Amino acid sequence: MTTTTSHIPEHVPESEGPDGGVAAARPARLIHTESTTEIPVHLLFREEPAASSSAPPAEVKLRPAVVGHRPPPEQAEQAEKSAKSAKDDRDTRDIGLRARPSAPGVDPEIAERPARVLPGIAGVLAGTFGAAGCAVTAWWSGVLPPLAVEALGVSAGTGGLGPAQWAAFAGAGALGLFGFGGLARGRTGRAWVLELFGRYRGTVRATGLLWVNPLLLRRRVDVRLRHWRGDPLPAADRGGVALRVAVLVVWRVRDTARATLGVEDHQGYLRACVEAALLRVPVAAPGAGRGAVQATQDALTRLVAADARPVGVEVCAVRPLRVEYAPEVAAAMHRRRVAALDARHRASVVGSVVDSVEDTVTRLTMRGLLDLDDYERRTLVKDLTVAFCAGRGDTGA
């Protein structure tokens, strides 16, 4: 028994045979290019196993078979290569993630942390014991000066300078130097950044007498609130007009490690940050209201604080102290103002001369002193205008 992979329409009869009967029906192909595949019958249907051999045969359940077309060899090879490539990429990514090192030997980001120090009394005691040890060793070896022996009221030692005495001298001297050499005085508003062979070891902010390891390099840092007032810097207002702005920056060192090891010149760095902020923020022009000035101050403070925070510097405020136009802009504005004043003055002079001429001609005509035609009137007006303008020019009015 065979079947086809395509759906077969209902059977249509063929033409009648010579005996008048109807021949066996066969399926008619609607698509001449369709292909058929022979499939064994046992793959089309599956029987449920019987409970026992004596039981009646179970009902056979028919299930349709799902038949898939096999792609051409070229497409199958290409799909196999694509799947293999995707698997290799996935495996490579997984291996990369698993093999990525955790960097255990890399130092974390530099940040301030407290250093290990001892009270100053520990250094004083260590130094005292070291000095006393040196004195006892000197008496033991017999090198103590006679005056000191007489003052102490003891007999001079007779041990001599042997290996034991030298070892005792070295130990006591090292203890004394180590104790007295590590004494330091902490002050309010000052801190020490400690380094050992170029590596940051901590910050000391404590006050009073302290003992710090004398092998550590100490860098004093001022952590008090400070002010910096710079020279006028270039800026611009909302209209793009060039300005010169002098600002006051209120700042202090917040993270001593970053501030000391991250930047060398704090004021130079703040100047660069202020210059960058002035290029991004439009400054309120001279004569602007209080609200515009406050908005400019807030914007400058926010930008400069964001730029200075990574290096451990805290910016409290950036206040514009003096805002003036650039020299070239000021010169152009001065010339424009002078020209406007001159034009206004000329307009006022011409208006006053015209009023004076009109008043004079009107009075002469109304009183009957002159009987003028149009040509004579125009001539008189011109002569009076020239005379009045010349008179005002001579008097400087």
JSON list of C-alpha atoms in Angstrom, two decimals, residues 310-393:
[
{"chain": "A", "resi": 310, "resn": "PRO", "atom": "CA", "xyz": [36.79, 62.75, 40.80]},
{"chain": "A", "resi": 311, "resn": "VAL", "atom": "CA", "xyz": [40.04, 64.25, 42.13]},
{"chain": "A", "resi": 312, "resn": "GLY", "atom": "CA", "xyz": [38.78, 64.57, 45.71]},
{"chain": "A", "resi": 313, "resn": "VAL", "atom": "CA", "xyz": [38.08, 68.32, 45.66]},
{"chain": "A", "resi": 314, "resn": "GLU", "atom": "CA", "xyz": [34.74, 69.58, 46.95]},
{"chain": "A", "resi": 315, "resn": "VAL", "atom": "CA", "xyz": [33.52, 72.83, 45.37]},
{"chain": "A", "resi": 316, "resn": "CYS", "atom": "CA", "xyz": [31.04, 74.65, 47.61]},
{"chain": "A", "resi": 317, "resn": "ALA", "atom": "CA", "xyz": [30.28, 77.67, 45.43]},
{"chain": "A", "resi": 318, "resn": "VAL", "atom": "CA", "xyz": [31.39, 79.46, 42.25]},
{"chain": "A", "resi": 319, "resn": "ARG", "atom": "CA", "xyz": [30.35, 83.12, 42.42]},
{"chain": "A", "resi": 320, "resn": "PRO", "atom": "CA", "xyz": [30.88, 85.62, 39.59]},
{"chain": "A", "resi": 321, "resn": "LEU", "atom": "CA", "xyz": [32.39, 88.71, 41.21]},
{"chain": "A", "resi": 322, "resn": "ARG", "atom": "CA", "xyz": [32.81, 91.04, 38.26]},
{"chain": "A", "resi": 323, "resn": "VAL", "atom": "CA", "xyz": [31.18, 90.72, 34.85]},
{"chain": "A", "resi": 324, "resn": "GLU", "atom": "CA", "xyz": [32.17, 93.15, 32.11]},
{"chain": "A", "resi": 325, "resn": "TYR", "atom": "CA", "xyz": [32.16, 93.22, 28.35]},
{"chain": "A", "resi": 326, "resn": "ALA", "atom": "CA", "xyz": [35.24, 92.24, 26.41]},
{"chain": "A", "resi": 327, "resn": "PRO", "atom": "CA", "xyz": [37.48, 95.18, 25.39]},
{"chain": "A", "resi": 328, "resn": "GLU", "atom": "CA", "xyz": [36.50, 95.04, 21.72]},
{"chain": "A", "resi": 329, "resn": "VAL", "atom": "CA", "xyz": [32.81, 94.77, 22.58]},
{"chain": "A", "resi": 330, "resn": "ALA", "atom": "CA", "xyz": [33.09, 97.60, 25.10]},
{"chain": "A", "resi": 331, "resn": "ALA", "atom": "CA", "xyz": [34.79, 99.84, 22.51]},
{"chain": "A", "resi": 332, "resn": "ALA", "atom": "CA", "xyz": [32.09, 99.11, 19.92]},
{"chain": "A", "resi": 333, "resn": "MET", "atom": "CA", "xyz": [29.32, 99.77, 22.45]},
{"chain": "A", "resi": 334, "resn": "HIS", "atom": "CA", "xyz": [31.00, 103.03, 23.46]},
{"chain": "A", "resi": 335, "resn": "ARG", "atom": "CA", "xyz": [31.15, 104.21, 19.87]},
{"chain": "A", "resi": 336, "resn": "ARG", "atom": "CA", "xyz": [27.52, 103.28, 19.34]},
{"chain": "A", "resi": 337, "resn": "ARG", "atom": "CA", "xyz": [26.48, 105.11, 22.50]},
{"chain": "A", "resi": 338, "resn": "VAL", "atom": "CA", "xyz": [28.40, 108.24, 21.47]},
{"chain": "A", "resi": 339, "resn": "ALA", "atom": "CA", "xyz": [26.84, 108.12, 18.02]},
{"chain": "A", "resi": 340, "resn": "ALA", "atom": "CA", "xyz": [23.35, 107.78, 19.52]},
{"chain": "A", "resi": 341, "resn": "LEU", "atom": "CA", "xyz": [23.97, 110.72, 21.85]},
{"chain": "A", "resi": 342, "resn": "ASP", "atom": "CA", "xyz": [25.28, 112.85, 18.99]},
{"chain": "A", "resi": 343, "resn": "ALA", "atom": "CA", "xyz": [22.27, 111.99, 16.82]},
{"chain": "A", "resi": 344, "resn": "ARG", "atom": "CA", "xyz": [19.92, 112.84, 19.67]},
{"chain": "A", "resi": 345, "resn": "HIS", "atom": "CA", "xyz": [21.70, 116.13, 20.23]},
{"chain": "A", "resi": 346, "resn": "ARG", "atom": "CA", "xyz": [21.55, 117.03, 16.56]},
{"chain": "A", "resi": 347, "resn": "ALA", "atom": "CA", "xyz": [17.87, 116.18, 16.46]},
{"chain": "A", "resi": 348, "resn": "SER", "atom": "CA", "xyz": [17.18, 118.40, 19.44]},
{"chain": "A", "resi": 349, "resn": "VAL", "atom": "CA", "xyz": [19.20, 121.26, 17.88]},
{"chain": "A", "resi": 350, "resn": "VAL", "atom": "CA", "xyz": [17.38, 121.02, 14.57]},
{"chain": "A", "resi": 351, "resn": "GLY", "atom": "CA", "xyz": [14.01, 120.89, 16.33]},
{"chain": "A", "resi": 352, "resn": "SER", "atom": "CA", "xyz": [14.77, 123.99, 18.39]},
{"chain": "A", "resi": 353, "resn": "VAL", "atom": "CA", "xyz": [16.02, 125.91, 15.31]},
{"chain": "A", "resi": 354, "resn": "VAL", "atom": "CA", "xyz": [12.90, 125.01, 13.32]},
{"chain": "A", "resi": 355, "resn": "ASP", "atom": "CA", "xyz": [10.68, 126.10, 16.21]},
{"chain": "A", "resi": 356, "resn": "SER", "atom": "CA", "xyz": [12.56, 129.40, 16.49]},
{"chain": "A", "resi": 357, "resn": "VAL", "atom": "CA", "xyz": [12.31, 130.12, 12.75]},
{"chain": "A", "resi": 358, "resn": "GLU", "atom": "CA", "xyz": [8.62, 129.26, 12.68]},
{"chain": "A", "resi": 359, "resn": "ASP", "atom": "CA", "xyz": [7.93, 131.49, 15.65]},
{"chain": "A", "resi": 360, "resn": "THR", "atom": "CA", "xyz": [9.86, 134.40, 14.13]},
{"chain": "A", "resi": 361, "resn": "VAL", "atom": "CA", "xyz": [8.17, 134.24, 10.71]},
{"chain": "A", "resi": 362, "resn": "THR", "atom": "CA", "xyz": [4.74, 133.82, 12.29]},
{"chain": "A", "resi": 363, "resn": "ARG", "atom": "CA", "xyz": [5.19, 136.90, 14.48]},
{"chain": "A", "resi": 364, "resn": "LEU", "atom": "CA", "xyz": [6.47, 139.06, 11.63]},
{"chain": "A", "resi": 365, "resn": "THR", "atom": "CA", "xyz": [3.59, 138.04, 9.41]},
{"chain": "A", "resi": 366, "resn": "MET", "atom": "CA", "xyz": [0.83, 138.38, 12.02]},
{"chain": "A", "resi": 367, "resn": "ARG", "atom": "CA", "xyz": [1.97, 141.85, 13.08]},
{"chain": "A", "resi": 368, "resn": "GLY", "atom": "CA", "xyz": [2.00, 143.10, 9.50]},
{"chain": "A", "resi": 369, "resn": "LEU", "atom": "CA", "xyz": [5.64, 143.96, 9.51]},
{"chain": "A", "resi": 370, "resn": "LEU", "atom": "CA", "xyz": [6.24, 141.94, 6.37]},
{"chain": "A", "resi": 371, "resn": "ASP", "atom": "CA", "xyz": [4.08, 141.09, 3.40]},
{"chain": "A", "resi": 372, "resn": "LEU", "atom": "CA", "xyz": [5.85, 138.26, 1.70]},
{"chain": "A", "resi": 373, "resn": "ASP", "atom": "CA", "xyz": [4.98, 135.98, -1.15]},
{"chain": "A", "resi": 374, "resn": "ASP", "atom": "CA", "xyz": [5.96, 132.31, -1.22]},
{"chain": "A", "resi": 375, "resn": "TYR", "atom": "CA", "xyz": [9.40, 132.86, -2.72]},
{"chain": "A", "resi": 376, "resn": "GLU", "atom": "CA", "xyz": [10.32, 135.59, -0.27]},
{"chain": "A", "resi": 377, "resn": "ARG", "atom": "CA", "xyz": [8.98, 133.49, 2.63]},
{"chain": "A", "resi": 378, "resn": "ARG", "atom": "CA", "xyz": [11.17, 130.54, 1.65]},
{"chain": "A", "resi": 379, "resn": "THR", "atom": "CA", "xyz": [14.18, 132.80, 1.32]},
{"chain": "A", "resi": 380, "resn": "LEU", "atom": "CA", "xyz": [13.58, 134.33, 4.75]},
{"chain": "A", "resi": 381, "resn": "VAL", "atom": "CA", "xyz": [13.14, 130.90, 6.35]},
{"chain": "A", "resi": 382, "resn": "LYS", "atom": "CA", "xyz": [16.40, 129.68, 4.83]},
{"chain": "A", "resi": 383, "resn": "ASP", "atom": "CA", "xyz": [18.34, 132.74, 5.98]},
{"chain": "A", "resi": 384, "resn": "LEU", "atom": "CA", "xyz": [16.94, 132.54, 9.51]},
{"chain": "A", "resi": 385, "resn": "THR", "atom": "CA", "xyz": [17.71, 128.81, 9.75]},
{"chain": "A", "resi": 386, "resn": "VAL", "atom": "CA", "xyz": [21.32, 129.34, 8.71]},
{"chain": "A", "resi": 387, "resn": "ALA", "atom": "CA", "xyz": [21.69, 132.21, 11.13]},
{"chain": "A", "resi": 388, "resn": "PHE", "atom": "CA", "xyz": [20.23, 130.31, 14.10]},
{"chain": "A", "resi": 389, "resn": "CYS", "atom": "CA", "xyz": [22.29, 127.18, 13.39]},
{"chain": "A", "resi": 390, "resn": "ALA", "atom": "CA", "xyz": [25.48, 129.24, 13.08]},
{"chain": "A", "resi": 391, "resn": "GLY", "atom": "CA", "xyz": [24.69, 131.04, 16.31]},
{"chain": "A", "resi": 392, "resn": "ARG", "atom": "CA", "xyz": [24.09, 127.78, 18.21]},
{"chain": "A", "resi": 393, "resn": "GLY", "atom": "CA", "xyz": [27.29, 126.34, 16.80]}
]
